[in-house]
Amino acid sequence: MMAAAVPDDADSKGGLRAAGRLLCIVGVLLIALALHGAWRLAGRTSPWPPRFLCRVAMILGADIRVVGTAERRDVMIAANHLSWMDILLLAGTSGTRFVAKAEVAALPLVGWLAGLNRTLFVERGDRLGVGDQVATIRTALTEGPPLAVFPEGTTGDDLNLLPFKPALFAALVPPVPGIRVQPVRIDYGAAAGDLAWLGTDPGDAHVKRVLRRRGRFTVTLHYLAPFDPADFPDRKAIAAEARRRIVET
């Protein structure tokens, strides 16, 4: 009779680490939901969805460092994109909403949590509805809180910054009075290779890898000086300026 395989010690510890983190996330979620409900019942704007997202990033090992000042209203945030963790970090440090594909709304739990954070869902593949999408984003920008976009549109096959797609910047042409663009560079430092969601890596496999990852890491969010989109002739120029500032950081 063959002896039963003995689990690898490192693999076993990784599984325990993932389980512990998941239990912590569930506990924090329950507390955040109770507080969120209390705020809503009192007729107040709830700060708890972004606070919850920030806490999740910390549970996953992030020591968050902010350079610069995150604008808290009347701004479109344009950030580089390496991982789903970018959402946790941006929301937690600026209280921003996000523009996301409509399909995200249908994802179990994720879509619900995104809705609590007032995510703006758009049908990006619907070319006939582009005008409506732009109008929706313009309206959201005038409501006060920041609205974040990832102009690369996706993560790439390596850690290099992809070209910025100008489509979402169409909401700033003509300029929305008082609205500026704040570029943000997210830097995972030495942990970037472990944390980046690259190429065709399945989403569940990436989440599992992050949950099992040993140790902590420092992630720096560089909130760069906002600029006025009215100073640029079109959406392509706005996109290029946001990317240039991130590259030069």
Coordinates of N, CA and C in Angstrom, one line a residue:
M1 N 0.8 -1.2 0.0 CA 0.0 0.0 0.0 C 0.9 1.2 0.0
M2 N 0.5 2.2 -0.8 CA 1.3 3.4 -0.9 C 1.0 4.3 0.3
A3 N 2.1 5.0 0.8 CA 1.9 5.9 1.9 C 1.1 7.2 1.4
A4 N 0.3 7.7 2.2 CA -0.4 9.0 1.9 C 0.6 10.1 1.7
A5 N 0.3 10.9 0.7 CA 1.2 12.1 0.5 C 1.2 13.1 1.6
V6 N 2.3 13.5 2.1 CA 2.4 14.5 3.1 C 2.4 15.9 2.5
P7 N 1.4 16.8 2.9 CA 1.3 18.1 2.4 C 2.6 18.9 2.6
D8 N 3.0 19.6 1.6 CA 4.2 20.4 1.7 C 4.0 21.5 2.8
D9 N 5.0 21.7 3.6 CA 4.8 22.6 4.8 C 4.5 24.0 4.3
A10 N 5.2 24.5 3.3 CA 4.9 25.9 2.8 C 3.5 26.0 2.2
D11 N 3.1 24.9 1.5 CA 1.7 24.9 0.9 C 0.7 25.0 2.0
S12 N 0.9 24.2 3.1 CA 0.0 24.1 4.2 C -0.1 25.5 4.9
K13 N 1.0 26.1 5.1 CA 1.1 27.5 5.8 C 0.3 28.5 4.9
G14 N 0.5 28.4 3.6 CA -0.1 29.3 2.7 C -1.6 29.1 2.8
G15 N -2.1 27.9 2.9 CA -3.6 27.7 3.0 C -4.1 28.2 4.3
L16 N -3.4 28.1 5.4 CA -3.8 28.6 6.7 C -3.8 30.1 6.6
R17 N -2.8 30.7 6.0 CA -2.7 32.2 5.9 C -3.9 32.7 5.1
A18 N -4.3 32.0 4.0 CA -5.4 32.4 3.2 C -6.7 32.3 4.0
A19 N -6.9 31.2 4.7 CA -8.1 31.0 5.5 C -8.2 32.1 6.6
G20 N -7.1 32.4 7.2 CA -7.1 33.5 8.3 C -7.5 34.8 7.7
R21 N -6.9 35.1 6.5 CA -7.3 36.4 5.9 C -8.7 36.5 5.5
L22 N -9.2 35.4 5.0 CA -10.6 35.4 4.6 C -11.6 35.6 5.8
L23 N -11.2 34.9 6.9 CA -12.0 35.1 8.1 C -12.0 36.6 8.6
C24 N -10.8 37.2 8.5 CA -10.7 38.6 8.9 C -11.5 39.5 8.0
I25 N -11.5 39.2 6.7 CA -12.3 40.0 5.8 C -13.8 39.9 6.0
V26 N -14.2 38.7 6.3 CA -15.6 38.4 6.6 C -16.0 39.2 7.8
G27 N -15.2 39.1 8.9 CA -15.5 39.8 10.1 C -15.6 41.4 9.9
V28 N -14.6 41.9 9.2 CA -14.6 43.3 8.9 C -15.8 43.7 8.0
L29 N -16.2 42.8 7.1 CA -17.4 43.1 6.3 C -18.6 43.2 7.1
L30 N -18.8 42.3 8.0 CA -20.0 42.3 8.9 C -20.1 43.6 9.7
I31 N -19.0 44.0 10.2 CA -18.9 45.2 11.0 C -19.2 46.4 10.1
A32 N -18.6 46.5 8.9 CA -18.8 47.6 8.0 C -20.2 47.7 7.6
L33 N -20.9 46.5 7.3 CA -22.2 46.6 6.8 C -23.2 47.1 7.9
A34 N -22.9 46.7 9.2 CA -23.8 47.2 10.3 C -23.6 48.7 10.4
L35 N -22.4 49.2 10.3 CA -22.2 50.7 10.4 C -22.7 51.4 9.2
H36 N -22.6 50.8 8.1 CA -23.1 51.4 6.8 C -24.6 51.5 6.9
G37 N -25.3 50.5 7.4 CA -26.7 50.5 7.6 C -27.2 51.6 8.6
A38 N -26.4 51.7 9.7 CA -26.8 52.7 10.7 C -26.6 54.1 10.1
W39 N -25.6 54.4 9.3 CA -25.4 55.7 8.7 C -26.6 56.0 7.7
R40 N -26.9 55.0 6.9 CA -28.0 55.2 6.0 C -29.3 55.4 6.6
L41 N -29.6 54.7 7.7 CA -30.8 54.9 8.4 C -30.9 56.3 9.0
A42 N -29.8 56.8 9.4 CA -29.7 58.2 9.9 C -29.8 59.3 8.8
G43 N -29.8 58.8 7.6 CA -29.9 59.8 6.5 C -28.6 60.4 6.2
R44 N -27.5 59.8 6.6 CA -26.1 60.3 6.3 C -25.4 59.6 5.2
T45 N -24.5 60.3 4.6 CA -23.6 59.6 3.6 C -22.7 58.7 4.3
S46 N -22.7 57.4 3.9 CA -21.8 56.4 4.6 C -20.4 56.4 4.1
P47 N -19.4 56.5 5.1 CA -18.0 56.4 4.7 C -17.5 55.0 4.7
W48 N -18.4 54.0 5.0 CA -17.8 52.7 5.4 C -17.5 51.8 4.2
P49 N -18.1 51.9 3.0 CA -17.6 51.1 1.9 C -16.1 51.3 1.6
P50 N -15.7 52.6 1.4 CA -14.2 52.8 1.1 C -13.4 52.4 2.3
R51 N -13.8 52.6 3.5 CA -13.0 52.2 4.6 C -12.9 50.7 4.7
F52 N -14.0 50.0 4.4 CA -13.9 48.5 4.3 C -12.9 48.1 3.3
L53 N -12.9 48.7 2.1 CA -12.0 48.3 1.0 C -10.5 48.6 1.4
C54 N -10.3 49.7 2.1 CA -8.9 50.0 2.6 C -8.5 48.9 3.6
R55 N -9.4 48.5 4.5 CA -9.0 47.5 5.5 C -8.7 46.2 4.9
V56 N -9.5 45.8 3.8 CA -9.2 44.6 3.1 C -7.7 44.6 2.5
A57 N -7.3 45.7 2.0 CA -6.0 45.8 1.4 C -5.0 45.6 2.5
M58 N -5.2 46.1 3.7 CA -4.3 46.0 4.8 C -4.3 44.5 5.3
I59 N -5.4 43.9 5.3 CA -5.5 42.5 5.7 C -4.7 41.6 4.7
L60 N -4.7 42.0 3.5 CA -3.9 41.3 2.4 C -2.4 41.6 2.5
G61 N -2.0 42.5 3.4 CA -0.6 42.7 3.6 C -0.1 44.1 3.2
A62 N -1.0 45.0 2.8 CA -0.5 46.3 2.3 C -0.2 47.2 3.4
D63 N 1.0 47.8 3.4 CA 1.3 49.0 4.2 C 1.2 50.2 3.2
I64 N 0.2 51.0 3.4 CA -0.1 52.0 2.4 C 0.6 53.3 2.7
R65 N 1.2 53.9 1.7 CA 2.0 55.1 1.8 C 1.4 56.1 0.7
V66 N 1.0 57.3 1.2 CA 0.4 58.2 0.3 C 1.4 59.4 0.1
V67 N 1.7 59.7 -1.1 CA 2.5 60.9 -1.5 C 1.6 61.9 -2.2
G68 N 1.6 63.1 -1.8 CA 0.7 64.1 -2.4 C -0.6 64.1 -1.7
T69 N -1.5 64.9 -2.2 CA -2.8 65.1 -1.6 C -3.9 64.6 -2.5
A70 N -4.7 63.6 -2.0 CA -5.9 63.1 -2.8 C -7.0 64.1 -2.8
E71 N -7.4 64.6 -3.9 CA -8.5 65.5 -4.0 C -9.8 64.8 -3.7
R72 N -10.7 65.4 -2.9 CA -11.8 64.7 -2.4 C -13.1 65.0 -3.1
R73 N -13.1 65.9 -4.1 CA -14.3 66.3 -4.8 C -13.9 67.0 -6.1
D74 N -14.8 67.0 -7.0 CA -14.7 67.7 -8.3 C -13.4 67.3 -9.1
V75 N -13.2 66.0 -9.2 CA -12.0 65.6 -9.9 C -12.3 64.2 -10.5
M76 N -11.6 64.0 -11.7 CA -11.6 62.6 -12.2 C -10.2 62.1 -12.0
I77 N -10.1 61.0 -11.3 CA -8.8 60.3 -11.0 C -8.4 59.4 -12.2
A78 N -7.2 59.5 -12.7 CA -6.8 58.7 -13.8 C -5.5 57.9 -13.3
A79 N -5.6 56.6 -13.1 CA -4.5 55.9 -12.5 C -4.0 54.7 -13.4
N80 N -2.8 54.3 -13.2 CA -2.3 53.1 -13.8 C -2.9 51.9 -13.2
H81 N -2.9 50.8 -13.9 CA -3.7 49.6 -13.5 C -2.9 48.3 -13.5
L82 N -2.6 47.7 -12.3 CA -1.9 46.5 -12.3 C -2.7 45.3 -11.7
S83 N -3.7 45.6 -10.9 CA -4.4 44.6 -10.2 C -5.7 45.1 -9.7
W84 N -6.6 44.1 -9.3 CA -7.8 44.5 -8.7 C -7.6 45.2 -7.3
M85 N -6.4 45.0 -6.8 CA -6.1 45.7 -5.5 C -6.0 47.2 -5.7
D86 N -5.8 47.7 -6.9 CA -5.8 49.1 -7.2 C -7.1 49.7 -6.7
I87 N -8.2 49.0 -6.8 CA -9.5 49.5 -6.5 C -9.6 49.7 -4.9
L88 N -9.1 48.7 -4.2 CA -9.1 48.8 -2.7 C -8.3 50.0 -2.3
L89 N -7.1 50.2 -2.9 CA -6.2 51.3 -2.5 C -6.7 52.7 -2.8
L90 N -7.2 52.8 -4.0 CA -7.7 54.2 -4.4 C -9.0 54.5 -3.6
A91 N -9.9 53.6 -3.5 CA -11.1 53.9 -2.7 C -10.7 54.2 -1.2
G92 N -9.8 53.5 -0.7 CA -9.5 53.7 0.7 C -8.7 55.0 1.0
T93 N -8.0 55.5 0.0 CA -7.2 56.7 0.3 C -7.8 58.0 -0.3
S94 N -8.9 57.8 -1.1 CA -9.5 59.0 -1.7 C -11.0 59.0 -1.6
G95 N -11.6 57.9 -1.2 CA -13.1 57.8 -1.2 C -13.7 57.9 -2.5
T96 N -13.0 57.5 -3.6 CA -13.5 57.7 -4.9 C -14.5 56.6 -5.3
R97 N -15.4 56.9 -6.3 CA -16.2 56.0 -7.0 C -15.4 55.5 -8.2
F98 N -15.9 54.5 -8.9 CA -15.2 54.0 -10.1 C -16.2 53.9 -11.3
V99 N -15.6 53.9 -12.4 CA -16.3 53.6 -13.7 C -15.9 52.1 -14.0
A100 N -16.9 51.2 -14.2 CA -16.6 49.8 -14.4 C -17.5 49.3 -15.5
K101 N -17.0 48.2 -16.1 CA -17.8 47.5 -17.1 C -19.1 47.0 -16.5
A102 N -20.2 47.1 -17.3 CA -21.5 46.6 -16.8 C -21.5 45.2 -16.3
E103 N -20.6 44.3 -16.9 CA -20.6 42.9 -16.5 C -20.2 42.8 -15.0
V104 N -19.4 43.7 -14.4 CA -19.0 43.6 -13.1 C -20.2 43.6 -12.1
A105 N -21.2 44.3 -12.5 CA -22.4 44.4 -11.6 C -23.0 43.0 -11.4
A106 N -22.8 42.1 -12.4 CA -23.4 40.8 -12.3 C -22.6 39.8 -11.5
L107 N -21.4 40.1 -11.1 CA -20.5 39.2 -10.4 C -21.0 39.0 -9.0
P108 N -21.0 37.7 -8.6 CA -21.4 37.5 -7.2 C -20.6 38.2 -6.2
L109 N -21.2 38.8 -5.2 CA -20.6 39.6 -4.1 C -19.8 40.8 -4.6
V110 N -18.9 40.6 -5.6 CA -18.1 41.7 -6.1 C -19.0 42.8 -6.7
G111 N -20.0 42.5 -7.4 CA -20.9 43.5 -8.0 C -21.7 44.2 -6.9
W112 N -22.1 43.4 -5.9 CA -22.9 44.0 -4.8 C -22.0 45.0 -4.0
L113 N -20.8 44.6 -3.7 CA -19.9 45.5 -3.0 C -19.6 46.8 -3.9
A114 N -19.4 46.6 -5.2 CA -19.1 47.7 -6.0 C -20.3 48.7 -6.0
G115 N -21.5 48.1 -6.0 CA -22.7 49.0 -5.9 C -22.8 49.8 -4.6
L116 N -22.3 49.2 -3.5 CA -22.3 49.9 -2.2 C -21.4 51.1 -2.3
N117 N -20.3 50.9 -3.1 CA -19.3 52.0 -3.2 C -19.7 53.0 -4.4
R118 N -21.0 52.9 -4.8 CA -21.6 53.8 -5.8 C -20.8 53.7 -7.2
T119 N -20.4 52.5 -7.5 CA -19.7 52.4 -8.8 C -20.6 52.7 -10.0
L120 N -20.1 53.3 -11.0 CA -20.8 53.7 -12.2 C -20.6 52.6 -13.2
F121 N -21.6 51.9 -13.6 CA -21.5 50.8 -14.5 C -21.9 51.3 -15.9
V122 N -21.0 51.0 -16.9 CA -21.3 51.4 -18.3 C -21.1 50.3 -19.2
E123 N -21.8 50.3 -20.3 CA -21.7 49.3 -21.4 C -20.7 49.7 -22.3
R124 N -19.4 49.4 -22.1 CA -18.3 49.9 -22.9 C -18.3 49.3 -24.3
G125 N -18.9 48.2 -24.5 CA -18.9 47.6 -25.8 C -20.0 48.1 -26.7
D126 N -20.9 48.9 -26.1 CA -22.1 49.4 -26.9 C -21.7 50.7 -27.6
R127 N -21.3 50.6 -28.8 CA -20.8 51.8 -29.5 C -22.0 52.8 -29.8
L128 N -23.2 52.3 -29.9 CA -24.4 53.1 -30.2 C -24.7 53.9 -28.9
G129 N -24.3 53.4 -27.8 CA -24.7 54.1 -26.6 C -23.6 55.0 -26.0
V130 N -22.5 55.3 -26.8 CA -21.4 56.1 -26.3 C -21.9 57.4 -25.8
G131 N -22.8 58.1 -26.5 CA -23.2 59.4 -26.1 C -23.9 59.3 -24.7
D132 N -24.7 58.3 -24.4 CA -25.3 58.1 -23.1 C -24.3 57.9 -22.0
Q133 N -23.3 57.1 -22.3 CA -22.2 56.8 -21.4 C -21.5 58.1 -21.0
V134 N -21.2 58.9 -22.0 CA -20.5 60.2 -21.7 C -21.3 61.1 -20.8
A135 N -22.6 61.1 -21.2 CA -23.5 62.0 -20.4 C -23.6 61.5 -18.9
T136 N -23.7 60.2 -18.8 CA -23.7 59.6 -17.4 C -22.5 60.0 -16.6
I137 N -21.3 59.8 -17.2 CA -20.1 60.2 -16.5 C -20.0 61.7 -16.2
R138 N -20.4 62.5 -17.1 CA -20.4 63.9 -16.9 C -21.3 64.3 -15.7
T139 N -22.5 63.7 -15.6 CA -23.4 63.9 -14.5 C -22.8 63.5 -13.2
A140 N -22.1 62.3 -13.2 CA -21.5 61.8 -12.0 C -20.4 62.7 -11.5
L141 N -19.7 63.3 -12.4 CA -18.6 64.2 -12.0 C -19.1 65.4 -11.3
T142 N -20.3 65.9 -11.7 CA -20.9 67.1 -11.0 C -21.5 66.8 -9.7
E143 N -21.5 65.6 -9.3 CA -22.2 65.2 -8.0 C -21.2 65.4 -6.8
G144 N -20.0 65.8 -7.1 CA -19.0 66.1 -6.0 C -17.9 65.1 -5.7
P145 N -18.2 63.8 -5.3 CA -17.1 62.9 -5.0 C -16.3 62.6 -6.2
P146 N -15.0 62.2 -6.0 CA -14.1 61.8 -7.1 C -14.7 60.6 -7.9
L147 N -14.3 60.6 -9.1 CA -14.7 59.5 -10.0 C -13.4 59.0 -10.6
A148 N -13.0 57.7 -10.4 CA -11.8 57.1 -10.9 C -11.9 56.3 -12.1
V149 N -11.0 56.4 -13.0 CA -10.9 55.6 -14.2 C -9.5 55.0 -14.4
F150 N -9.5 53.8 -15.1 CA -8.2 53.2 -15.4 C -8.1 53.3 -16.9
P151 N -7.4 54.3 -17.4 CA -7.4 54.6 -18.9 C -6.7 53.5 -19.7
E152 N -5.9 52.7 -19.1 CA -5.2 51.6 -19.8 C -6.3 50.6 -20.3
G153 N -7.4 50.6 -19.6 CA -8.5 49.7 -19.9 C -8.4 48.3 -19.5
T154 N -7.1 47.8 -19.2 CA -6.9 46.5 -18.7 C -5.5 46.4 -18.2
T155 N -5.1 45.3 -17.6 CA -3.7 45.1 -17.2 C -3.0 44.4 -18.4
G156 N -1.7 44.6 -18.5 CA -1.0 44.0 -19.6 C -0.3 42.7 -19.4
D157 N 0.7 42.4 -20.2 CA 1.5 41.2 -20.0 C 2.7 41.4 -19.2
D158 N 3.0 42.6 -18.8 CA 4.2 42.9 -18.0 C 3.8 44.1 -17.1
L159 N 4.9 44.7 -16.5 CA 4.6 45.8 -15.6 C 4.7 47.2 -16.3
N160 N 4.9 47.2 -17.6 CA 5.0 48.4 -18.3 C 3.6 49.1 -18.4
L161 N 3.6 50.5 -18.4 CA 2.4 51.2 -18.5 C 1.9 51.2 -20.0
L162 N 0.7 50.8 -20.2 CA 0.1 50.7 -21.5 C -0.3 52.1 -22.0
P163 N -0.6 52.3 -23.3 CA -1.1 53.6 -23.7 C -2.5 53.8 -23.1
F164 N -2.8 55.1 -22.9 CA -4.1 55.5 -22.3 C -5.1 55.6 -23.4
K165 N -6.2 54.9 -23.2 CA -7.3 55.0 -24.2 C -8.1 56.3 -23.9
P166 N -8.4 57.1 -24.9 CA -9.0 58.4 -24.6 C -10.6 58.4 -24.4
A167 N -11.2 57.2 -24.6 CA -12.6 57.2 -24.7 C -13.3 57.8 -23.4
L168 N -12.9 57.4 -22.2 CA -13.5 57.9 -21.0 C -13.3 59.4 -20.8
F169 N -12.2 59.9 -21.4 CA -12.0 61.4 -21.2 C -12.9 62.2 -22.1
A170 N -13.7 61.5 -23.0 CA -14.7 62.3 -23.8 C -15.7 63.0 -22.9
A171 N -15.8 62.5 -21.6 CA -16.8 63.1 -20.7 C -16.3 64.5 -20.3
L172 N -15.0 64.8 -20.6 CA -14.5 66.1 -20.2 C -14.4 67.1 -21.4
V173 N -15.0 66.7 -22.5 CA -15.0 67.5 -23.7 C -16.5 67.7 -24.2
P174 N -17.0 68.9 -24.1 CA -16.4 70.2 -23.6 C -16.2 70.0 -22.1
P175 N -15.3 70.9 -21.5 CA -14.9 70.8 -20.1 C -16.2 70.9 -19.2
V176 N -16.2 70.2 -18.1 CA -17.2 70.3 -17.1 C -16.7 71.4 -16.1
P177 N -17.4 72.4 -15.9 CA -17.0 73.5 -15.1 C -16.5 73.0 -13.7
G178 N -15.3 73.4 -13.4 CA -14.8 73.1 -12.0 C -14.2 71.7 -11.9
I179 N -14.2 70.9 -12.9 CA -13.7 69.5 -12.8 C -12.3 69.4 -13.3
R180 N -11.4 68.9 -12.5 CA -10.0 68.7 -12.9 C -9.7 67.2 -13.0
V181 N -8.5 66.9 -13.6 CA -8.0 65.5 -13.7 C -6.8 65.4 -12.8
Q182 N -6.9 64.3 -11.9 CA -5.7 64.1 -11.0 C -5.1 62.7 -11.4
P183 N -3.9 62.7 -12.0 CA -3.2 61.5 -12.3 C -2.7 60.8 -11.0
V184 N -2.7 59.5 -10.9 CA -2.2 58.8 -9.8 C -1.4 57.6 -10.2
R185 N -0.2 57.5 -9.6 CA 0.7 56.4 -9.9 C 0.7 55.5 -8.7
I186 N 0.3 54.2 -9.0 CA 0.3 53.2 -7.9 C 1.5 52.4 -8.1
D187 N 2.3 52.3 -7.0 CA 3.6 51.6 -7.1 C 3.7 50.6 -6.0
Y188 N 3.7 49.3 -6.4 CA 3.8 48.2 -5.5 C 5.3 47.8 -5.1
G189 N 6.2 48.6 -5.6 CA 7.6 48.3 -5.3 C 8.1 47.0 -5.7
A190 N 8.8 46.4 -4.7 CA 9.4 45.0 -5.0 C 8.4 43.9 -5.1
A191 N 7.2 44.2 -4.6 CA 6.1 43.2 -4.6 C 5.3 43.2 -5.9
A192 N 5.6 44.1 -6.8 CA 4.8 44.3 -8.0 C 4.7 43.0 -8.8
G193 N 5.8 42.2 -8.9 CA 5.7 41.0 -9.7 C 4.8 40.0 -9.1
D194 N 4.7 39.9 -7.8 CA 3.8 39.0 -7.1 C 2.3 39.4 -7.2
L195 N 2.1 40.7 -7.1 CA 0.7 41.2 -7.0 C 0.0 41.6 -8.3
A196 N 0.8 41.9 -9.3 CA 0.2 42.3 -10.6 C -0.6 41.1 -11.2
W197 N -1.7 41.5 -11.8 CA -2.6 40.5 -12.5 C -2.3 40.7 -14.0
L198 N -1.5 39.8 -14.5 CA -1.0 40.0 -15.8 C -1.5 38.9 -16.8
G199 N -1.5 39.3 -18.1 CA -1.8 38.4 -19.2 C -3.1 37.7 -19.0
T200 N -3.0 36.4 -19.1 CA -4.3 35.5 -19.1 C -4.4 34.8 -17.8
D201 N -3.7 35.3 -16.7 CA -3.8 34.7 -15.4 C -5.2 34.7 -15.0
P202 N -5.8 33.5 -14.7 CA -7.2 33.5 -14.2 C -7.4 34.3 -13.0
G203 N -8.6 34.9 -12.9 CA -8.9 35.8 -11.7 C -8.8 35.0 -10.4
D204 N -9.4 33.8 -10.4 CA -9.5 33.1 -9.1 C -8.1 32.7 -8.7
A205 N -7.2 32.3 -9.7 CA -5.9 31.9 -9.3 C -5.1 33.1 -8.8
H206 N -5.3 34.3 -9.3 CA -4.6 35.5 -8.8 C -5.1 35.8 -7.4
V207 N -6.4 35.7 -7.1 CA -6.9 36.0 -5.8 C -6.3 35.0 -4.8
K208 N -6.2 33.8 -5.2 CA -5.7 32.7 -4.3 C -4.2 33.0 -4.0
R209 N -3.5 33.5 -5.0 CA -2.0 33.7 -4.8 C -1.8 34.9 -3.8
V210 N -2.7 35.9 -4.0 CA -2.5 37.1 -3.1 C -2.9 36.7 -1.7
L211 N -4.0 35.9 -1.5 CA -4.4 35.5 -0.2 C -3.3 34.7 0.5
R212 N -2.6 33.9 -0.2 CA -1.6 33.0 0.3 C -0.2 33.6 0.5
R213 N -0.1 34.8 -0.1 CA 1.3 35.4 -0.1 C 1.8 35.7 1.3
R214 N 3.0 35.4 1.5 CA 3.7 35.6 2.8 C 4.1 37.0 3.0
G215 N 4.0 37.5 4.2 CA 4.6 38.8 4.6 C 3.8 40.0 4.1
R216 N 4.3 41.2 4.4 CA 3.7 42.4 4.1 C 4.5 43.1 3.0
F217 N 3.9 44.2 2.4 CA 4.5 44.9 1.3 C 4.1 46.4 1.5
T218 N 5.0 47.3 1.0 CA 4.7 48.7 1.0 C 4.2 49.1 -0.4
V219 N 3.0 49.7 -0.5 CA 2.5 50.2 -1.8 C 2.4 51.7 -1.6
T220 N 2.9 52.5 -2.6 CA 2.9 53.9 -2.6 C 1.9 54.4 -3.6
L221 N 1.0 55.3 -3.2 CA 0.1 56.0 -4.1 C 0.6 57.4 -4.3
H222 N 1.0 57.8 -5.5 CA 1.5 59.1 -5.8 C 0.3 59.9 -6.4
Y223 N -0.3 60.8 -5.5 CA -1.4 61.6 -6.0 C -0.7 62.9 -6.6
L224 N -0.7 63.0 -7.9 CA 0.0 64.1 -8.6 C -0.9 65.3 -8.7
A225 N -0.3 66.4 -9.0 CA -1.0 67.7 -9.1 C -2.1 67.6 -10.1
P226 N -3.3 68.0 -9.8 CA -4.4 68.0 -10.8 C -4.2 69.0 -11.9
F227 N -4.8 68.8 -13.0 CA -4.7 69.7 -14.1 C -6.1 70.0 -14.7
D228 N -6.2 71.1 -15.4 CA -7.5 71.5 -15.9 C -7.6 71.0 -17.3
P229 N -8.6 70.1 -17.6 CA -8.7 69.6 -19.0 C -9.0 70.6 -20.0
A230 N -9.5 71.8 -19.6 CA -9.8 72.8 -20.5 C -8.6 73.4 -21.2
D231 N -7.4 73.1 -20.6 CA -6.2 73.6 -21.2 C -5.7 72.7 -22.4
F232 N -6.5 71.7 -22.7 CA -6.1 70.7 -23.8 C -7.2 70.6 -24.8
P233 N -6.8 70.4 -26.1 CA -7.8 70.6 -27.2 C -8.8 69.5 -27.3
D234 N -8.5 68.2 -26.9 CA -9.4 67.1 -27.1 C -9.1 66.0 -26.1
R235 N -9.9 64.9 -26.2 CA -9.7 63.8 -25.2 C -8.4 63.1 -25.4
K236 N -7.9 63.0 -26.6 CA -6.6 62.4 -26.8 C -5.5 63.1 -26.1
A237 N -5.5 64.5 -26.1 CA -4.5 65.3 -25.5 C -4.6 65.2 -24.0
I238 N -5.8 65.1 -23.5 CA -6.0 64.9 -22.0 C -5.5 63.6 -21.5
A239 N -5.8 62.5 -22.3 CA -5.3 61.2 -22.0 C -3.7 61.2 -22.0
A240 N -3.2 61.8 -23.0 CA -1.7 61.8 -23.2 C -1.0 62.6 -22.0
E241 N -1.7 63.7 -21.6 CA -1.1 64.5 -20.5 C -1.1 63.7 -19.2
A242 N -2.2 63.0 -18.9 CA -2.4 62.2 -17.7 C -1.3 61.1 -17.7
R243 N -1.1 60.5 -18.8 CA -0.1 59.4 -18.9 C 1.3 60.0 -18.7
R244 N 1.6 61.1 -19.4 CA 2.9 61.7 -19.3 C 3.3 62.0 -17.8
R245 N 2.4 62.5 -17.1 CA 2.6 62.9 -15.7 C 2.9 61.6 -14.8
I246 N 2.2 60.5 -15.1 CA 2.5 59.3 -14.4 C 3.8 58.7 -14.7
V247 N 4.1 58.7 -16.0 CA 5.4 58.2 -16.5 C 6.6 58.9 -15.9
E248 N 6.4 60.2 -15.7 CA 7.5 61.1 -15.2 C 7.7 61.1 -13.7
T249 N 6.8 60.4 -13.0 CA 6.8 60.4 -11.6 C 8.0 59.5 -11.1

